[in-house]
Every structure is written in C-alpha cells, then in structure tokens.
Short mmCIF file of C-alpha atoms in Angstrom, two decimals:
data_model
loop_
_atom_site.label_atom_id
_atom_site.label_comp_id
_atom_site.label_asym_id
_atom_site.label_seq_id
_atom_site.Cartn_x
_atom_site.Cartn_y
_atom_site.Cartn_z
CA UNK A 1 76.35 94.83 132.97
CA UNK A 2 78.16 95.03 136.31
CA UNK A 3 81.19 97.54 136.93
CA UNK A 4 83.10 94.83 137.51
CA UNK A 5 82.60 93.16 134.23
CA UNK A 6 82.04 95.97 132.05
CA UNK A 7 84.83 96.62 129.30
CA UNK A 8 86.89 99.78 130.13
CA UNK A 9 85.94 101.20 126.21
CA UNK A 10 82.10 99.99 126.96
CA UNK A 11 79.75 103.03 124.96
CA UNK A 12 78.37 102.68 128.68
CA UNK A 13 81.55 104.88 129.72
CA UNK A 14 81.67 107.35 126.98
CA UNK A 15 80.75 110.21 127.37
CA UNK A 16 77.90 111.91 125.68
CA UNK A 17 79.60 114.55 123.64
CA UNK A 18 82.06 111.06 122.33
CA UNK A 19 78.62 109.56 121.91
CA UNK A 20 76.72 111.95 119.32
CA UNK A 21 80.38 111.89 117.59
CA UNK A 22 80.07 108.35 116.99
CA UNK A 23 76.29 108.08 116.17
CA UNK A 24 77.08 111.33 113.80
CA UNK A 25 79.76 110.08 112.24
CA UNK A 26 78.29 106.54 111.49
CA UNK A 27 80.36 104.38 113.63
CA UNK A 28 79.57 101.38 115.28
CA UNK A 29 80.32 101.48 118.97
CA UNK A 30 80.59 97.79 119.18
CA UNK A 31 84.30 98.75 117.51
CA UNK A 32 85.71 99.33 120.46
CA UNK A 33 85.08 96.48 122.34
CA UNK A 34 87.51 94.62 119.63
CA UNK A 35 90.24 95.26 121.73
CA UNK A 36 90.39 92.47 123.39
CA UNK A 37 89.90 90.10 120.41
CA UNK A 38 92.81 91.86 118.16
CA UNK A 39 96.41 90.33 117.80
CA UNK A 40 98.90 92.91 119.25
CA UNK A 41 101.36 93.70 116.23
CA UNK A 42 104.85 94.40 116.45
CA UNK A 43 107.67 94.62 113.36
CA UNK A 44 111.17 93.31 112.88
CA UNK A 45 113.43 95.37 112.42
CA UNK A 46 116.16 95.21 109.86
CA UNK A 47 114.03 91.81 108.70
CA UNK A 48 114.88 91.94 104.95
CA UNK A 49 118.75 91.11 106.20
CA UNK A 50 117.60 88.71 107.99
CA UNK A 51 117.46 84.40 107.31
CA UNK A 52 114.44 81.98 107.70
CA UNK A 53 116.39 80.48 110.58
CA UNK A 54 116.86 84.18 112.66
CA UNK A 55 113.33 84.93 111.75
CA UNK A 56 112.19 81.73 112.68
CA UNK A 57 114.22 81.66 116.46
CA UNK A 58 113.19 85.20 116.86
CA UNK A 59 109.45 84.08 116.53
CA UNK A 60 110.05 81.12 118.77
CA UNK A 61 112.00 83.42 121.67
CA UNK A 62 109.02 86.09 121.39
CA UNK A 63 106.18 82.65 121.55
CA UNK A 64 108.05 82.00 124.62
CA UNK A 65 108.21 85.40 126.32
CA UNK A 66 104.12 86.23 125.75
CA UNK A 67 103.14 82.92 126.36
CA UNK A 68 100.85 82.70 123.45
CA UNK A 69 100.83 81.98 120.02
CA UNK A 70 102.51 84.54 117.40
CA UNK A 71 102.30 83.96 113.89
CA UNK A 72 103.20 86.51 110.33
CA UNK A 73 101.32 88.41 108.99
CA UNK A 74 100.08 87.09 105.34
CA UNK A 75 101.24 89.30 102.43
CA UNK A 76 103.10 91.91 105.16
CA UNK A 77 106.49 90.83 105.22
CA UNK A 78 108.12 91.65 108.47
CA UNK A 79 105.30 91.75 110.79
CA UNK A 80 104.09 89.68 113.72
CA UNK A 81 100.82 89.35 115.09
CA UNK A 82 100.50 88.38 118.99
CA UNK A 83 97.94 86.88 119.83
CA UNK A 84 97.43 87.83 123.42
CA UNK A 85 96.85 91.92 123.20
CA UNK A 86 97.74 92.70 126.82
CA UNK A 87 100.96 91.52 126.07
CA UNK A 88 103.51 94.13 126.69
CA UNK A 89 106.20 94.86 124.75
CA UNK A 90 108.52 95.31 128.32
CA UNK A 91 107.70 91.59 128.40
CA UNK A 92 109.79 90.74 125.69
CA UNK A 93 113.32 89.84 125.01
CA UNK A 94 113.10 90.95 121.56
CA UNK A 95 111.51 94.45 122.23
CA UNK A 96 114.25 95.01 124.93
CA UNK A 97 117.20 93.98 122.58
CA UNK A 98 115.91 96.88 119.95
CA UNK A 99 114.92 93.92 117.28
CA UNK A 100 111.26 94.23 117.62
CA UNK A 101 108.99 97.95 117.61
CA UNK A 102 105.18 97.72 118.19
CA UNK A 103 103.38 99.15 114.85
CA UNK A 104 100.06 98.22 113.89
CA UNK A 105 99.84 96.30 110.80
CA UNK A 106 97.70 98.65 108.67
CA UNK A 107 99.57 101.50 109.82
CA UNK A 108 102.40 99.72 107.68
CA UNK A 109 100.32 99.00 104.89
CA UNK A 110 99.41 102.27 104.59
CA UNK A 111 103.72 103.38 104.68
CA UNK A 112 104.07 99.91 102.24
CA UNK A 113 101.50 101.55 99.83
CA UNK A 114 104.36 104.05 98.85
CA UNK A 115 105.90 101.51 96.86
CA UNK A 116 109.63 102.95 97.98
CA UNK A 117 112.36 102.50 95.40
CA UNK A 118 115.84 103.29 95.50
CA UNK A 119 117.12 107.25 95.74
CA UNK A 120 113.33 107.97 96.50
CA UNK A 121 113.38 111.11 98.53
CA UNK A 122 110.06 110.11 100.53
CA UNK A 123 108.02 113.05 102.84
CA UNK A 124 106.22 112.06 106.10
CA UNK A 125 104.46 115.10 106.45
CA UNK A 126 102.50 114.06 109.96
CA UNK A 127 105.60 112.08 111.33
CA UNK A 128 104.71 112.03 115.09
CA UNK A 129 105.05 109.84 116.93
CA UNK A 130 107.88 108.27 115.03
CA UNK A 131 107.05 104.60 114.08
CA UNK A 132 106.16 105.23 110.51
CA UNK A 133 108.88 107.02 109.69
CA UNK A 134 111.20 104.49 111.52
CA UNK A 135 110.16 101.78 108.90
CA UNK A 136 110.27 104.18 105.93
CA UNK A 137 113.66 104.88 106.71
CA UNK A 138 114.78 100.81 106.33
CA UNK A 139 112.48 100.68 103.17
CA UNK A 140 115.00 103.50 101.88
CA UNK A 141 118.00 101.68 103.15
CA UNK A 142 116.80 98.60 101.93
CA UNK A 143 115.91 100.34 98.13
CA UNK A 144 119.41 101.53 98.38
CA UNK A 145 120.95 98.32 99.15
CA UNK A 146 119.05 96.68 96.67
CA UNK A 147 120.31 98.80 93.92
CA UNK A 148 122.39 97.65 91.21
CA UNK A 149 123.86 101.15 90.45
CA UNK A 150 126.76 101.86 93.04
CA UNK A 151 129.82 104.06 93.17
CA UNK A 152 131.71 102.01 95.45
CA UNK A 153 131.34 99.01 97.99
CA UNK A 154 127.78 98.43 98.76
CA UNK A 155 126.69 102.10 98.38
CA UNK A 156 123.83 103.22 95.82
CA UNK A 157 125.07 105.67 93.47
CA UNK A 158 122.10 107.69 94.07
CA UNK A 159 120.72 107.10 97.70
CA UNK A 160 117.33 108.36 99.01
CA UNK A 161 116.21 110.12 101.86
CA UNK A 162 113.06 110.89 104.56
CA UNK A 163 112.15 113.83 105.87
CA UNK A 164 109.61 114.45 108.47
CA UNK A 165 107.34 117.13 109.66
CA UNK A 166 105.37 117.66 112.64
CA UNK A 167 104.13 121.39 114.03
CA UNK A 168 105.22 120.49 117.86
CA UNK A 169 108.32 120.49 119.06
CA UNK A 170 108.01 117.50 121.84
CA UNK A 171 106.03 115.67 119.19
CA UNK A 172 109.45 115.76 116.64
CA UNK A 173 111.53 115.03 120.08
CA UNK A 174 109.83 111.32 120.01
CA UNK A 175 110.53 110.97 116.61
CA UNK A 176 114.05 112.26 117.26
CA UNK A 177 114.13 109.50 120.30
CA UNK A 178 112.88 106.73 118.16
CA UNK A 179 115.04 107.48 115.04
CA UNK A 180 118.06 107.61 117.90
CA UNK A 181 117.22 104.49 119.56
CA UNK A 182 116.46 101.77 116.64
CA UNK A 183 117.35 103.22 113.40
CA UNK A 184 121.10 102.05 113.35
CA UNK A 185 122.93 103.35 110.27
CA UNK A 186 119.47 104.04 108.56
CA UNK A 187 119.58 107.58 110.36
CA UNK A 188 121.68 108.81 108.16
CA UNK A 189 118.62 109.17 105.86
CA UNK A 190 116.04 111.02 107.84
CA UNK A 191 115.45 114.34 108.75
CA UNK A 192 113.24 116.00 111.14
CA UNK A 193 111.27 119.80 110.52
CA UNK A 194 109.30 121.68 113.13
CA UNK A 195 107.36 123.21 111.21
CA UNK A 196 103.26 123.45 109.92
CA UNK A 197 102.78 121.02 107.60
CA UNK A 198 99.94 122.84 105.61
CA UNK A 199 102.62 125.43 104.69
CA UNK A 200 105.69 123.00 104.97
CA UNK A 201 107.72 124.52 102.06
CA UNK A 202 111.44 122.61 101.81
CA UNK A 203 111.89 120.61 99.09
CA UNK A 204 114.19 117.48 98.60
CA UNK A 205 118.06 116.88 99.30
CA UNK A 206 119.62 117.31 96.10
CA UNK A 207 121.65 114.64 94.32
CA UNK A 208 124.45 114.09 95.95
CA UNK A 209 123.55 115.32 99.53
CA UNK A 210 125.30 112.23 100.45
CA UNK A 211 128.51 113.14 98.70
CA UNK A 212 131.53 115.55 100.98
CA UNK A 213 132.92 116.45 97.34
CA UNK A 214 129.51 117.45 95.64
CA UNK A 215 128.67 119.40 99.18
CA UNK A 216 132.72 121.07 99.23
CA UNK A 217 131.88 121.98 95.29
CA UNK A 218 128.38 123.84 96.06
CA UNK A 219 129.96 125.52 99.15
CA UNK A 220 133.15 126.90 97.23
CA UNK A 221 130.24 128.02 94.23
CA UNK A 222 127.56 129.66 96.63
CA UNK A 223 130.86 131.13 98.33
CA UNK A 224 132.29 132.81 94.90
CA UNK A 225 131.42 134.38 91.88
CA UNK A 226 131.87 136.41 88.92
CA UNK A 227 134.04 139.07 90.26
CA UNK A 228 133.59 138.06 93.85
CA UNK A 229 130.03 139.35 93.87
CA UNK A 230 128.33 135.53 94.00
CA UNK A 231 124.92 135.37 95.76
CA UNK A 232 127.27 134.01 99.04
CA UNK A 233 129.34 136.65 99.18
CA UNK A 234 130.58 137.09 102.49
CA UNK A 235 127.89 134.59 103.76
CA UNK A 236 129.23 131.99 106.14
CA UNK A 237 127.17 128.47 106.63
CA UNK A 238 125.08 129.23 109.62
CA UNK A 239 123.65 132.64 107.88
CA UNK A 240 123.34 130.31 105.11
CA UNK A 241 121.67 127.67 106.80
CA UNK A 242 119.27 130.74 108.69
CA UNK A 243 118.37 131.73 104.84
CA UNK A 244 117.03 128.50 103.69
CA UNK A 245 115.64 126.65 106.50
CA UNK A 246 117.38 123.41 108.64
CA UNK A 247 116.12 120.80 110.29
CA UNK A 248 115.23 120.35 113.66
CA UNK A 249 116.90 116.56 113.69
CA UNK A 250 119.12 115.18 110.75
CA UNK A 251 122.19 113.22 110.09
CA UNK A 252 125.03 115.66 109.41
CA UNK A 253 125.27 115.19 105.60
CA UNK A 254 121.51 115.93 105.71
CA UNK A 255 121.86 119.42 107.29
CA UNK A 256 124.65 120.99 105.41
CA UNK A 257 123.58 124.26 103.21
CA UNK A 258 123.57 122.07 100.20
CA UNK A 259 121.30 119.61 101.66
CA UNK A 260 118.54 122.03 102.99
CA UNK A 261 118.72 124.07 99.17
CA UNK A 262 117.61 121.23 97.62
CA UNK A 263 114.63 122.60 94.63
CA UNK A 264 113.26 119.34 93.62
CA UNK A 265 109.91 117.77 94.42
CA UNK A 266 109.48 114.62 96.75
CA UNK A 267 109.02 110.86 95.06
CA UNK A 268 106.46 110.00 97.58
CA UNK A 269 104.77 111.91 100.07
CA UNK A 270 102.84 110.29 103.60
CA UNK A 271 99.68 112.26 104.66
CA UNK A 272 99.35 110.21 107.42
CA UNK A 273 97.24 113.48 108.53
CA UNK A 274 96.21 114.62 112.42
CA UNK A 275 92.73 113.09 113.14
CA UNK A 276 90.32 112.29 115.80
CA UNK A 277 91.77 109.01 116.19
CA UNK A 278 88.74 107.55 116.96
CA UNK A 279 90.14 104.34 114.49
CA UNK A 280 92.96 103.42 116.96
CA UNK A 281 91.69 101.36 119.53
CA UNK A 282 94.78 101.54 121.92
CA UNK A 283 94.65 105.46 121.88
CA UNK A 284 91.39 105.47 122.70
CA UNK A 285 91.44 102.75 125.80
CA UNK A 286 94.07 105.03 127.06
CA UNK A 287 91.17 107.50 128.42
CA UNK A 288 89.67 104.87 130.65
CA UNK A 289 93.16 105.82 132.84
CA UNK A 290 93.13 109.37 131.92
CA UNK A 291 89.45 110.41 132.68
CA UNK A 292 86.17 109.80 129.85
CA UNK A 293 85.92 113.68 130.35
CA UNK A 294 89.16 114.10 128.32
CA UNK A 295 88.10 112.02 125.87
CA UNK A 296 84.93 114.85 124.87
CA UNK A 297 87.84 117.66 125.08
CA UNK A 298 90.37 116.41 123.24
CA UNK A 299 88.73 114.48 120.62
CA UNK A 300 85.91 115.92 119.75
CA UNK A 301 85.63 118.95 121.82
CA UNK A 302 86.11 122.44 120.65
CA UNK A 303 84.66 121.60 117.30
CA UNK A 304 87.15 119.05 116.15
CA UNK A 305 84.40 117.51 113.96
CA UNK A 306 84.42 120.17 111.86
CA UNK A 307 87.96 121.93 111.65
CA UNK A 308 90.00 118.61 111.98
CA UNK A 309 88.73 117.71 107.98
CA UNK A 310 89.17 121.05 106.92
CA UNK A 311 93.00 120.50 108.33
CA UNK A 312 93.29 117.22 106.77
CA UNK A 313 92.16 118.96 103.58
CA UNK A 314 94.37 121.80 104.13
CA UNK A 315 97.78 119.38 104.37
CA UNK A 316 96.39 117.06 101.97
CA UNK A 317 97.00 119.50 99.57
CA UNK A 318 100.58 121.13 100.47
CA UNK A 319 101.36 117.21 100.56
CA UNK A 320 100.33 117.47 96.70
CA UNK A 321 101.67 120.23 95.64
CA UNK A 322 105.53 118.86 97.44
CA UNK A 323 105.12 115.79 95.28
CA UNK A 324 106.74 114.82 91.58
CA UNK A 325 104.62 114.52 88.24
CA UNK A 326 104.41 110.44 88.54
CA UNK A 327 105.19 110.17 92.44
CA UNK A 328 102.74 108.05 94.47
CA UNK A 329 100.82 110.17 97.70
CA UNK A 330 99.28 108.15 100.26
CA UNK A 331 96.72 109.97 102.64
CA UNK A 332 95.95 107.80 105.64
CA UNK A 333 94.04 108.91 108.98
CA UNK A 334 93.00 106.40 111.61
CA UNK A 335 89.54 107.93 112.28
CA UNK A 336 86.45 105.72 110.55
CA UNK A 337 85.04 109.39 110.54
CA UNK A 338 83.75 109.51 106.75
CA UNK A 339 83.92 112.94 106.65
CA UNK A 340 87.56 113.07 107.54
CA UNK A 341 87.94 109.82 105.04
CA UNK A 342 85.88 109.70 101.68
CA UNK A 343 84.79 113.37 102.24
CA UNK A 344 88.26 115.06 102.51
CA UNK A 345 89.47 112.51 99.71
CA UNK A 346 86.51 113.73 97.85
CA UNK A 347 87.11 117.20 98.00
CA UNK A 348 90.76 116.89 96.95
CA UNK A 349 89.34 114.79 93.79
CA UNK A 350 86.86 117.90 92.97
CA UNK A 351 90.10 120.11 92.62
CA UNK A 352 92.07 117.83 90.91
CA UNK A 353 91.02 116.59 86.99
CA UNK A 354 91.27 112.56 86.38
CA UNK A 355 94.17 113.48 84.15
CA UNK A 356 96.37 114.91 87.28
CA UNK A 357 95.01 112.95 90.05
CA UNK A 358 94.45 108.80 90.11
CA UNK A 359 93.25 106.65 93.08
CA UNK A 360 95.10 103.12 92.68
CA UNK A 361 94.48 100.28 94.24
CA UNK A 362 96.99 99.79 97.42
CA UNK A 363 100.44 98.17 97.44
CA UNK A 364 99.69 95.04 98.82
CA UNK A 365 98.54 91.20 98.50
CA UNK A 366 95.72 89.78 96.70
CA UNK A 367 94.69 88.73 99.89
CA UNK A 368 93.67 92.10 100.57
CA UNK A 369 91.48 92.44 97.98
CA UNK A 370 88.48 94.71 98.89
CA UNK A 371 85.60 93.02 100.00
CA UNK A 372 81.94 94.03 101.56
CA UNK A 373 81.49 93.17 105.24
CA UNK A 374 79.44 90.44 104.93
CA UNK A 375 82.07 88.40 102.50
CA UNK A 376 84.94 88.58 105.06
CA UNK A 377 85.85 85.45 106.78
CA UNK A 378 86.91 85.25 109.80
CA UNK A 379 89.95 83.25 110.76
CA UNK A 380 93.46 82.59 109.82
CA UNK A 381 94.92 81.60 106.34
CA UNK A 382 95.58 77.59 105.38
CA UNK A 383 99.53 78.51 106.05
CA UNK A 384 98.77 79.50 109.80
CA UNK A 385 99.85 83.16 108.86
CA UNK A 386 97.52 86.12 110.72
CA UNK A 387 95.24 87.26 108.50
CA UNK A 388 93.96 91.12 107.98
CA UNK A 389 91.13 91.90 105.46
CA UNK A 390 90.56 95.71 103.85
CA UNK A 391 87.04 97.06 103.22
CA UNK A 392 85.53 99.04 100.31
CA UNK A 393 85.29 102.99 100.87
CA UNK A 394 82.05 104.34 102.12
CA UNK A 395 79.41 104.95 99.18
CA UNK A 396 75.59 105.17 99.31
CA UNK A 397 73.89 102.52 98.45
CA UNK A 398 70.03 103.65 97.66
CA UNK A 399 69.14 106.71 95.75
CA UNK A 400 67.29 107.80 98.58
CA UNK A 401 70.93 107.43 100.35
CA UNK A 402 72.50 109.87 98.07
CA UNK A 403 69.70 112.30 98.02
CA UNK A 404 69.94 112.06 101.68
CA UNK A 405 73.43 112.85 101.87
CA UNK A 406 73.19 115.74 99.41
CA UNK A 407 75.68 114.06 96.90
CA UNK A 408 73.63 113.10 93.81
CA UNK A 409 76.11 115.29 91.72
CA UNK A 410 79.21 113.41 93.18
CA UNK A 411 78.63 110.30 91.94
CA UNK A 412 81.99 110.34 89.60
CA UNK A 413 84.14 111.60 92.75
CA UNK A 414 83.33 108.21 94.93
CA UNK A 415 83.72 106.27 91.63
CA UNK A 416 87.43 107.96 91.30
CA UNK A 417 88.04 106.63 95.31
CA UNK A 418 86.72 102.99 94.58
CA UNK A 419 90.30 102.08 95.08
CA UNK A 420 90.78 103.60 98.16
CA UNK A 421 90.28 101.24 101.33
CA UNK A 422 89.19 101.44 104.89
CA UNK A 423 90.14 98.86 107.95
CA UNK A 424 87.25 98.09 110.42
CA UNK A 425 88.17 96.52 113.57
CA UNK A 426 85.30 94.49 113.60
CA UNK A 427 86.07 92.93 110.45
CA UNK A 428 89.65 93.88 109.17
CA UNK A 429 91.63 92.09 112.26
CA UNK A 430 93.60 95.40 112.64
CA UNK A 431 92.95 98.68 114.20
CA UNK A 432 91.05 101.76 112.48
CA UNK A 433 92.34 102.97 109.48
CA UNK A 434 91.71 104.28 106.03
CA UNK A 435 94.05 104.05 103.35
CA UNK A 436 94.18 106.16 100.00
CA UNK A 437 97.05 105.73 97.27
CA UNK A 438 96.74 108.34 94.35
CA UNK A 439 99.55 109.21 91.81
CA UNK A 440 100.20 112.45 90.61
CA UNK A 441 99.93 112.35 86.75
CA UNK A 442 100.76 115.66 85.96
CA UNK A 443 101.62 119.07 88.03
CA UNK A 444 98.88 122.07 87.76
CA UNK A 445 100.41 125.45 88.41
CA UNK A 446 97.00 126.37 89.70
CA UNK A 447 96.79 127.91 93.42
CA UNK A 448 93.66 127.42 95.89
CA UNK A 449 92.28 129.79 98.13
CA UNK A 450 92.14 128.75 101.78
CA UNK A 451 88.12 128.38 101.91
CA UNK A 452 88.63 126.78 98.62
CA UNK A 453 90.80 123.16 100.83
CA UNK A 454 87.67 121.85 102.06
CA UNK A 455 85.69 118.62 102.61
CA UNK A 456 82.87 117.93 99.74
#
C-alpha cells in the first residue's frame, strides 16, 4: 500500500511496542481501520421533553447540514447516528445551538445500564471528560420529573443527584466546562471531586440537600448543643466545610455543610474506569496528528499493560464498597484488552460470593441481545433505524484453551460474567467498549488488602 492511500490507523503505522500490545492482548488490528465505515453519533439533549415533530425537524436540519443520511438509533432513545464520520460537529446547526453533544452510542448504553430512577443519588467515579456525566445528569432530571411524589409545582419530593470524580484537576475543569455549557437547570444536580477515585471516600447528599429549611435546621443543630458544647461549637461553615470535604464544582445547594455530610451509600455507581483506550477508535486516530511514538508512551508505555488492570481493579472496588445493598454498579472501560475486561471483572467476582455480587444482563433492547460474531448481521433494521449489535464476553472455547490460559479452576467466575457484554467495532457498529452491570445483593463488612484488588 502506497503512503498516499494508506489509512492513517493502518497496523503499518503503529508502532512496535502498540503492536506486541495488540497481538498480546488478542486484538484484531483490522479494528481500527473501522473508522471510516462507523456512523458518527451524537445525542439530543433534553430529548425526552421533546415532540415527534421537534425531533423529527431537528433530524431533518442536521440531514441537511452533514449532507448525508442520519437516522436513530434502534432501542437508544435519544441518539443519532451520522452516517458520514468525518462529519464535524462545528458543521452543524444543532451542535452550535447547544441541542446536540457528540457521545458514542455504547458509551450511553453503558450510563443507560444504570437503570436511573427518581432521587437516585448516582456516582461517576471516572467522570472525565464530561459527556457521561452530562447525560446522567438529564436521566436524574428526567427521573425527577417523572415522579409522581412532589412537594410543590413540578418538583420531586425527593430529588436525586450526581457526583463525579476524577484525580486531575484540568480533567474535572472539562467536566466543569461541559456541565456549564449544556446542562441548563440539570446542574443543579451534579457535583464535581478532585480527588483519587480508588480512595474516593464522600458519600451521598442527604435527603433534603435540596431543601434551604432542612439545610437552615442542620446548620442551627451542628451549630448548638446540650449546654452549648455541640460538636459545632464555635465552628463556622468554611472550617466546617474544610472538616468534611467539598467539591471542586457543584451547584450551591450541593456544597453547603449539610450536603457534603451526607453518610449514606450511592444508588448507582459508574466505573467507567481509566484504560488504555485502545477500544475508542477516535482517541486513537488522534496519534496519527500527534506522533505514532506517543502512542507506545502513553498507552502502553511504562508498563500500562500491567498496572492499568490492577487500577481498574483497585477503583472497581472503592466503586463497590460506595454503593447500596440492591444498587446497580456498572464497570465499563473502552479497551478490548481482556485482561482489563473479563480478567479485572473476574477478579472482583473471586472476592465477592454469588449471594453479594450478580452480573445482569444490560439495560437495553432485545435487539441487543448477545450474539457470537459470526450470527451478527450486518445492516440496518426494517424501520430504517441505525443498528448496533453487543457481543458475548471473552471465554475459552477448547479445554486445551483453558489449560492454556491457566484458568481451568475459573470456570464458575466466567459463567457468573455471561451477562456481561463487549462492543467490537468490526461487528458491533459502535466504537470499543465493554459493558458489565452487577447488583449489589448484600454489603460485606470485609476489607481487602491492596495486593489482594487484582486481576485473576
């Protein structure tokens, strides 16, 4: 193949360190030649307010701007597949006017598989760069709106919240800049920590956050006390807020001193954890413009193979223990890496009993339903609608296979995942990702060692 003709995410580019990664890892280079054959995929925002008829002109004004065809998504409500990927979302109308954001679609399934009801206090514990935690803000607005309980006009009697994490500081500023720029009046639910999330330790708003007269109440109580001598003697709110911990970003009722010394568990928690992103196509074109060498370094360099699933395992677990007898986790990572997929998921199984932890199938349309390679069709659904197809987790197939892989004596772990699911570009119509949903059945008071939050 010519230079001329040759993709810019040919293997013929990689470089060889990116190459052994692959090869070691058990992923098909052709994947990333699928960028030019995916729909780009974009969301609308505030779409469960909208009608048929503003859906419907908003499809036909974005048609027009890309010049191609754009179609829904079947079974994902809200999304819009492009058809032409180098479409850019400057080149739209829609994307300018804040009623569009660019999300790929199974990076929503995986935020739909929380199954978000109303007053659900939900944790994003990998938030960055922001888009996730954009739409799981409107699925708590919406919840809330949807709610039949209210204490006044339109508003929830008990209304839910988001908080998000991310260790860097510039990484929670574009979180902070996309929460600013299209979340509207849904801000008022999210928060934003700096902080690690494999030691992230602030729990939930507590009832009422929401509420001037429950926060005036806990203020005057924290302030007072038997005798004068309550624990807040003498303790104004910013030593207060110092004590327990505030956010880096929030709406104001979300950073008061009652809001941060909240004590209850979260109702669903995102592990959406740090990977070597080696599943998203888009972040790995990028390095064709930034230099292949980068792409060794700062993927796989510095022996990310091995420490980046120990880390997933590592907040994996603090995601756990932050999350409610009978709440729903989701761990997500948009690597095809099995070990950072069905061997961290593993692990976390081998510490957790079939009585606390379950694997259930994902949130979403029978359309989905798991099937092997060679049964997915290609193509679009009878309706017209874009279709995207999930995959059945990683699992040897021979007895030699599992000897070979050393996990005879896991058999009952990978049976535990079967509901687990991954997206393959070459067959799934969407980026890279893998998608676990497992609910917590009941809390164990028992602590792991840090060598103990490891990969199988």
């Amino acid at each position: 193949m010519s230079e001329k003709n040759r993709s810019p995410t040919s293997p013929a580019n990689f470089p060889p360190g990116f190459l052994d990664f692959l090869q070691s890892n058990h992923i098909d280079p052709r994947v990333y030649d699928m960028h030019r054959k995916l729909p780009r995929y974009v969301r609308i925002l505030g779409y469960h307010r909208l009608s048929q008829e503003q859906i419907q002109s908003l499809v036909e004004q974005i048609r027009a701007d890309a010049g191609c065809n754009v179609s829904g998504v079947a079974g994902v409500p809200g999304f819009l597949a492009i058809a032409d990927p180098s479409v850019k979302l400057s080149q739209l109308t829609a994307s300018r006017d804040k009623r569009i954001v660019g999300i790929d679609v199974s990076s929503g399934i995986a935020a739909l598989s929380l199954s978000v009801e109303p007053g659900d206090n939900v944790l994003d514990l990998c938030c960055a760069p922001g888009a996730k935690l954009l739409y799981l803000a409107e699925m708590v607005a919406a919840a809330n709106e949807g709610d039949g309980a209210v204490d006044g006009p339109g508003v929830c009697a008990k209304r839910g919240s988001v908080t998000g994490v991310d260790i860097a500081a510039h990484r929670a500023a574009t979180c902070r800049s996309i929460i600013t720029k299209y979340a509207g009046r849904n801000k008022g639910h999210v928060r934003v920590f700096v902080d690690d999330g494999t030691v992230f330790d602030s729990k939930a708003p507590p009832d009422g956050w929401w509420d001037p007269r429950v926060i005036r109440q806990a203020v005057s109580s924290e302030t007072s006390g038997p005798k004068g001598k309550g624990k807040g003697k003498g303790m104004g709110k910013r030593q207060m807020r110092r004590q327990q911990g505030t956010p880096w970003f929030a709406a104001h009722l979300l950073s008061t001193p009652y809001a941060v010394g909240g004590t209850d568990l979260y109702d669903r928690v995102l592990v959406d954890a740090e990977c070597t992103h080696d599943g998203s196509l888009a972040h790995i074109l990028k390095y064709g413009g930034w230099g292949w060498d980068q792409l060794e370094t700062q993927v796989v360099g510095n022996g990310r193979g091995s420490s980046v699933p120990i880390l997933q395992s590592q907040l994996l677990e603090n995601g756990w223990r932050l999350l409610r007898p009978g709440g729903i986790l989701v761990y997500s990572t948009c690597s095809l890496s099995r070990m950072q997929n069905e061997y961290v998921l593993a692990g976390f199984l081998s510490r957790h009993a079939n009585d606390e932890a379950c694997v259930e199938p994902l949130d979403i349309p029978d359309h989905l339903d798991l099937q092997p390679h060679e049964a997915v069709a290609a193509g679009q659904p009878n309706d017209g609608m874009c279709a995207v197809f999930a995959s059945p987790v990683w699992t040897p197939q021979t007895e030699a296979e599992w000897a070979a892989c050393g996990l005879e004596d896991k058999r009952d772990l990978f049976e535990r995942m079967r509901s687990a699911a991954r997206f393959d570009p070459l067959v799934s119509n969407t980026s890279g990702m893998f998608i676990a949903r497992i609910r917590k059945l009941r809390h164990s008071p028992k602590q792991f060692k840090p060598e103990e939050l490891v990969p199988i």
